[in-house]
Amino acid sequence: MGLKRFQRLSRVLDRRQPDLTVLMERVNKPHNFSAILRNCDAVGILEVHVVLPEKGLHVHNDTSGGTAKRMRVHCHEDGLSAIRLLQKSGHQVVAANPGKQAVDFREMDYTRPTALLMGAELFGITEESLREADAMIRIPMLGLARSLNVSVATALILYEAYRQRDTAGLYGNPRLDPDRRRHLLFEWTYPELARRFREGGKKYPELNEDGTIRG
């Protein structure tokens, strides 16, 4: 691990947004799933939530740009339990759905703790999950197509969230708990060594400012 690489990882961690996330409900195309992970990484999302399709899903590292290795993915049995868990942790759950109650996605306040709920292109978000969501948003469509590709739609909405949060200064200072930041920085810097420490039930060692292991 070179110094420049270590410093880059540190800067990326300092811009991570622990209270912004995406919940994918049965997104069933691997390239869409992987692209959404890449979108999440691009705007500083730390972890995502997933309700997997019945047949499971394989992440394409070529599409995700390798971000899947550093993106923690939480799997849930169903959308309803995932939404309630996120709401309990203080997130507003915002569902992307072109319904009558939906507002323009740019009108939503994403500086609040937010979970963006996205569904599969063919089936969309389940009615049960839509009823449980706190709000619905839509992307204005002026052509004949009724919707965008789910990964493209996710990118548009997340970059509006990024714009609002950047304007509010939420990317200006580290937002992770210091202990959690140290923990993640070691895992990102030394992933294989971190795995061995976890398997052995050992605590991660401290790192020096240049990324070397202390002591």
Short mmCIF file of C-alpha atoms in Angstrom, two decimals:
data_model
loop_
_atom_site.label_atom_id
_atom_site.label_comp_id
_atom_site.label_asym_id
_atom_site.label_seq_id
_atom_site.Cartn_x
_atom_site.Cartn_y
_atom_site.Cartn_z
CA MET A 1 0.00 0.00 0.00
CA GLY A 2 1.59 3.25 -1.17
CA LEU A 3 1.21 6.55 0.67
CA LYS A 4 -0.84 8.18 -2.10
CA ARG A 5 -3.25 5.24 -2.19
CA PHE A 6 -3.62 5.35 1.59
CA GLN A 7 -4.25 9.10 1.56
CA ARG A 8 -6.88 8.66 -1.15
CA LEU A 9 -8.70 6.01 0.90
CA SER A 10 -8.62 8.35 3.90
CA ARG A 11 -10.11 11.22 1.88
CA VAL A 12 -12.85 8.97 0.50
CA LEU A 13 -13.79 7.80 4.00
CA ASP A 14 -13.94 11.41 5.22
CA ARG A 15 -16.64 12.12 2.63
CA ARG A 16 -18.78 9.09 3.37
CA GLN A 17 -22.38 9.85 4.33
CA PRO A 18 -23.53 7.39 7.03
CA ASP A 19 -27.14 8.66 6.87
CA LEU A 20 -27.68 8.39 3.12
CA THR A 21 -28.41 4.98 1.63
CA VAL A 22 -30.29 3.07 -1.06
CA LEU A 23 -32.73 0.20 -0.58
CA MET A 24 -33.05 -1.97 -3.70
CA GLU A 25 -36.18 -4.09 -3.74
CA ARG A 26 -35.68 -7.18 -5.91
CA VAL A 27 -33.57 -5.45 -8.57
CA ASN A 28 -33.06 -8.54 -10.69
CA LYS A 29 -30.54 -7.56 -13.39
CA PRO A 30 -26.91 -7.97 -12.29
CA HIS A 31 -25.62 -5.08 -14.41
CA ASN A 32 -28.22 -2.71 -12.89
CA PHE A 33 -27.41 -3.86 -9.37
CA SER A 34 -23.69 -3.38 -9.96
CA ALA A 35 -24.19 0.02 -11.60
CA ILE A 36 -26.25 1.21 -8.64
CA LEU A 37 -23.44 0.21 -6.28
CA ARG A 38 -21.09 2.30 -8.40
CA ASN A 39 -23.52 5.24 -8.24
CA CYS A 40 -23.66 4.92 -4.47
CA ASP A 41 -19.89 4.97 -4.16
CA ALA A 42 -19.69 8.05 -6.38
CA VAL A 43 -21.82 10.16 -4.00
CA GLY A 44 -20.22 8.88 -0.81
CA ILE A 45 -22.72 6.28 0.35
CA LEU A 46 -21.23 3.92 2.89
CA GLU A 47 -23.62 0.97 2.76
CA VAL A 48 -26.73 -0.18 0.93
CA HIS A 49 -29.75 -2.34 1.71
CA VAL A 50 -31.12 -5.05 -0.55
CA VAL A 51 -34.12 -7.32 -0.87
CA LEU A 52 -32.75 -9.94 -3.24
CA PRO A 53 -34.82 -11.46 -6.06
CA GLU A 54 -35.96 -15.05 -5.57
CA LYS A 55 -33.16 -16.47 -7.73
CA GLY A 56 -30.48 -14.39 -6.04
CA LEU A 57 -28.07 -12.04 -7.74
CA HIS A 58 -24.43 -11.95 -8.79
CA VAL A 59 -22.57 -8.64 -8.67
CA HIS A 60 -20.54 -7.80 -11.80
CA ASN A 61 -17.27 -6.27 -10.61
CA ASP A 62 -16.55 -4.88 -14.07
CA THR A 63 -19.75 -2.81 -13.89
CA SER A 64 -19.41 -1.84 -10.25
CA GLY A 65 -15.82 -0.77 -10.82
CA GLY A 66 -14.69 -2.86 -7.86
CA THR A 67 -16.76 -0.74 -5.46
CA ALA A 68 -18.61 -3.83 -4.26
CA LYS A 69 -15.48 -4.78 -2.31
CA ARG A 70 -15.83 -1.71 -0.08
CA MET A 71 -19.60 -1.28 -0.09
CA ARG A 72 -21.32 -3.07 2.78
CA VAL A 73 -24.55 -4.68 1.57
CA HIS A 74 -27.28 -5.52 4.09
CA CYS A 75 -29.74 -8.18 2.87
CA HIS A 76 -33.36 -8.27 4.04
CA GLU A 77 -36.14 -10.82 3.76
CA ASP A 78 -38.69 -8.35 2.41
CA GLY A 79 -39.18 -4.67 1.70
CA LEU A 80 -41.52 -4.02 4.61
CA SER A 81 -39.09 -5.16 7.30
CA ALA A 82 -36.23 -3.29 5.61
CA ILE A 83 -38.22 -0.05 5.47
CA ARG A 84 -39.26 -0.31 9.10
CA LEU A 85 -35.69 -0.96 10.18
CA LEU A 86 -34.47 2.12 8.29
CA GLN A 87 -37.28 4.25 9.69
CA LYS A 88 -36.44 3.08 13.19
CA SER A 89 -32.87 4.27 12.67
CA GLY A 90 -34.16 7.72 11.74
CA HIS A 91 -34.23 7.57 7.92
CA GLN A 92 -36.99 8.96 5.78
CA VAL A 93 -37.75 6.31 3.16
CA VAL A 94 -38.30 7.93 -0.23
CA ALA A 95 -39.75 5.68 -2.94
CA ALA A 96 -39.07 6.36 -6.61
CA ASN A 97 -42.46 5.75 -8.18
CA PRO A 98 -44.40 7.76 -10.82
CA GLY A 99 -47.68 7.72 -8.92
CA LYS A 100 -50.22 10.50 -8.38
CA GLN A 101 -48.84 11.29 -4.92
CA ALA A 102 -45.26 11.53 -6.16
CA VAL A 103 -43.47 14.89 -6.18
CA ASP A 104 -40.63 16.01 -8.42
CA PHE A 105 -37.48 14.36 -7.06
CA ARG A 106 -35.76 17.76 -6.81
CA GLU A 107 -38.34 18.96 -4.25
CA MET A 108 -37.30 16.40 -1.61
CA ASP A 109 -34.96 17.38 1.24
CA TYR A 110 -32.08 14.91 1.06
CA THR A 111 -30.05 16.62 3.77
CA ARG A 112 -32.21 14.65 6.19
CA PRO A 113 -31.22 11.02 6.89
CA THR A 114 -32.59 9.39 3.75
CA ALA A 115 -33.05 5.92 2.27
CA LEU A 116 -33.89 5.91 -1.43
CA LEU A 117 -36.17 2.98 -2.31
CA MET A 118 -35.77 1.62 -5.85
CA GLY A 119 -37.58 -1.31 -7.45
CA ALA A 120 -36.92 -3.61 -10.37
CA GLU A 121 -37.63 -2.12 -13.81
CA LEU A 122 -40.26 -4.71 -14.78
CA PHE A 123 -42.15 -5.01 -11.50
CA GLY A 124 -41.39 -1.76 -9.67
CA ILE A 125 -41.78 -1.34 -5.93
CA THR A 126 -44.34 -3.59 -4.23
CA GLU A 127 -47.61 -2.01 -3.11
CA GLU A 128 -46.86 -3.02 0.46
CA SER A 129 -43.56 -1.12 0.42
CA LEU A 130 -45.10 1.91 -1.26
CA ARG A 131 -47.69 2.17 1.50
CA GLU A 132 -44.97 2.03 4.15
CA ALA A 133 -42.67 4.61 2.51
CA ASP A 134 -42.65 8.16 3.87
CA ALA A 135 -42.78 9.86 0.48
CA MET A 136 -42.86 9.17 -3.26
CA ILE A 137 -40.82 10.96 -5.89
CA ARG A 138 -40.83 10.95 -9.68
CA ILE A 139 -38.45 11.99 -12.43
CA PRO A 140 -40.23 14.18 -15.03
CA MET A 141 -40.52 12.40 -18.40
CA LEU A 142 -41.27 14.42 -21.56
CA GLY A 143 -40.92 11.67 -24.17
CA LEU A 144 -42.75 8.46 -24.97
CA ALA A 145 -40.84 6.33 -22.48
CA ARG A 146 -42.56 5.99 -19.13
CA SER A 147 -39.44 5.41 -17.08
CA LEU A 148 -35.65 5.42 -17.10
CA ASN A 149 -33.33 2.50 -16.55
CA VAL A 150 -33.26 1.92 -12.79
CA SER A 151 -29.53 2.57 -12.46
CA VAL A 152 -29.83 5.80 -14.47
CA ALA A 153 -32.78 6.93 -12.35
CA THR A 154 -30.85 6.14 -9.17
CA ALA A 155 -27.89 8.18 -10.40
CA LEU A 156 -30.06 11.23 -11.14
CA ILE A 157 -31.69 11.18 -7.73
CA LEU A 158 -28.45 10.52 -5.85
CA TYR A 159 -26.70 13.41 -7.56
CA GLU A 160 -29.51 15.71 -6.49
CA ALA A 161 -28.94 14.41 -2.96
CA TYR A 162 -25.23 15.07 -3.42
CA ARG A 163 -25.90 18.63 -4.64
CA GLN A 164 -28.08 19.43 -1.65
CA ARG A 165 -25.70 17.89 0.86
CA ASP A 166 -22.66 19.53 -0.68
CA THR A 167 -24.39 22.93 -0.53
CA ALA A 168 -25.21 22.27 3.12
CA GLY A 169 -21.56 21.46 3.88
CA LEU A 170 -22.15 17.81 4.74
CA TYR A 171 -19.12 16.71 2.74
CA GLY A 172 -16.83 19.26 4.35
CA ASN A 173 -15.99 17.37 7.54
CA PRO A 174 -15.72 13.66 8.46
CA ARG A 175 -19.12 12.33 9.54
CA LEU A 176 -18.15 8.83 10.61
CA ASP A 177 -17.67 7.92 14.24
CA PRO A 178 -13.85 7.96 14.82
CA ASP A 179 -13.73 4.33 15.96
CA ARG A 180 -15.76 3.20 12.97
CA ARG A 181 -13.57 5.25 10.66
CA ARG A 182 -10.38 3.61 12.02
CA HIS A 183 -12.00 0.19 11.68
CA LEU A 184 -13.02 0.77 8.04
CA LEU A 185 -9.72 2.38 7.11
CA PHE A 186 -7.84 -0.72 8.22
CA GLU A 187 -10.24 -2.99 6.28
CA TRP A 188 -9.91 -0.88 3.14
CA THR A 189 -6.12 -0.63 3.44
CA TYR A 190 -5.41 -4.26 4.34
CA PRO A 191 -8.49 -6.31 3.29
CA GLU A 192 -6.82 -9.75 3.43
CA LEU A 193 -5.07 -9.03 6.71
CA ALA A 194 -8.34 -7.69 8.13
CA ARG A 195 -10.06 -10.93 7.14
CA ARG A 196 -7.45 -12.97 9.01
CA PHE A 197 -7.83 -10.78 12.10
CA ARG A 198 -11.61 -11.25 12.00
CA GLU A 199 -11.33 -15.00 11.60
CA GLY A 200 -8.95 -15.14 14.54
CA GLY A 201 -11.19 -12.94 16.67
CA LYS A 202 -8.43 -10.36 17.02
CA LYS A 203 -8.68 -6.58 17.20
CA TYR A 204 -7.31 -4.57 14.30
CA PRO A 205 -3.96 -2.85 15.02
CA GLU A 206 -3.58 0.92 14.80
CA LEU A 207 -2.20 2.57 11.66
CA ASN A 208 0.40 5.28 11.41
CA GLU A 209 -0.27 8.46 9.44
CA ASP A 210 1.48 6.97 6.40
CA GLY A 211 -0.68 3.83 6.46
CA THR A 212 1.89 1.49 7.97
CA ILE A 213 0.88 -0.75 10.88
CA ARG A 214 1.87 0.71 14.22
CA GLY A 215 4.18 -1.33 16.42
#
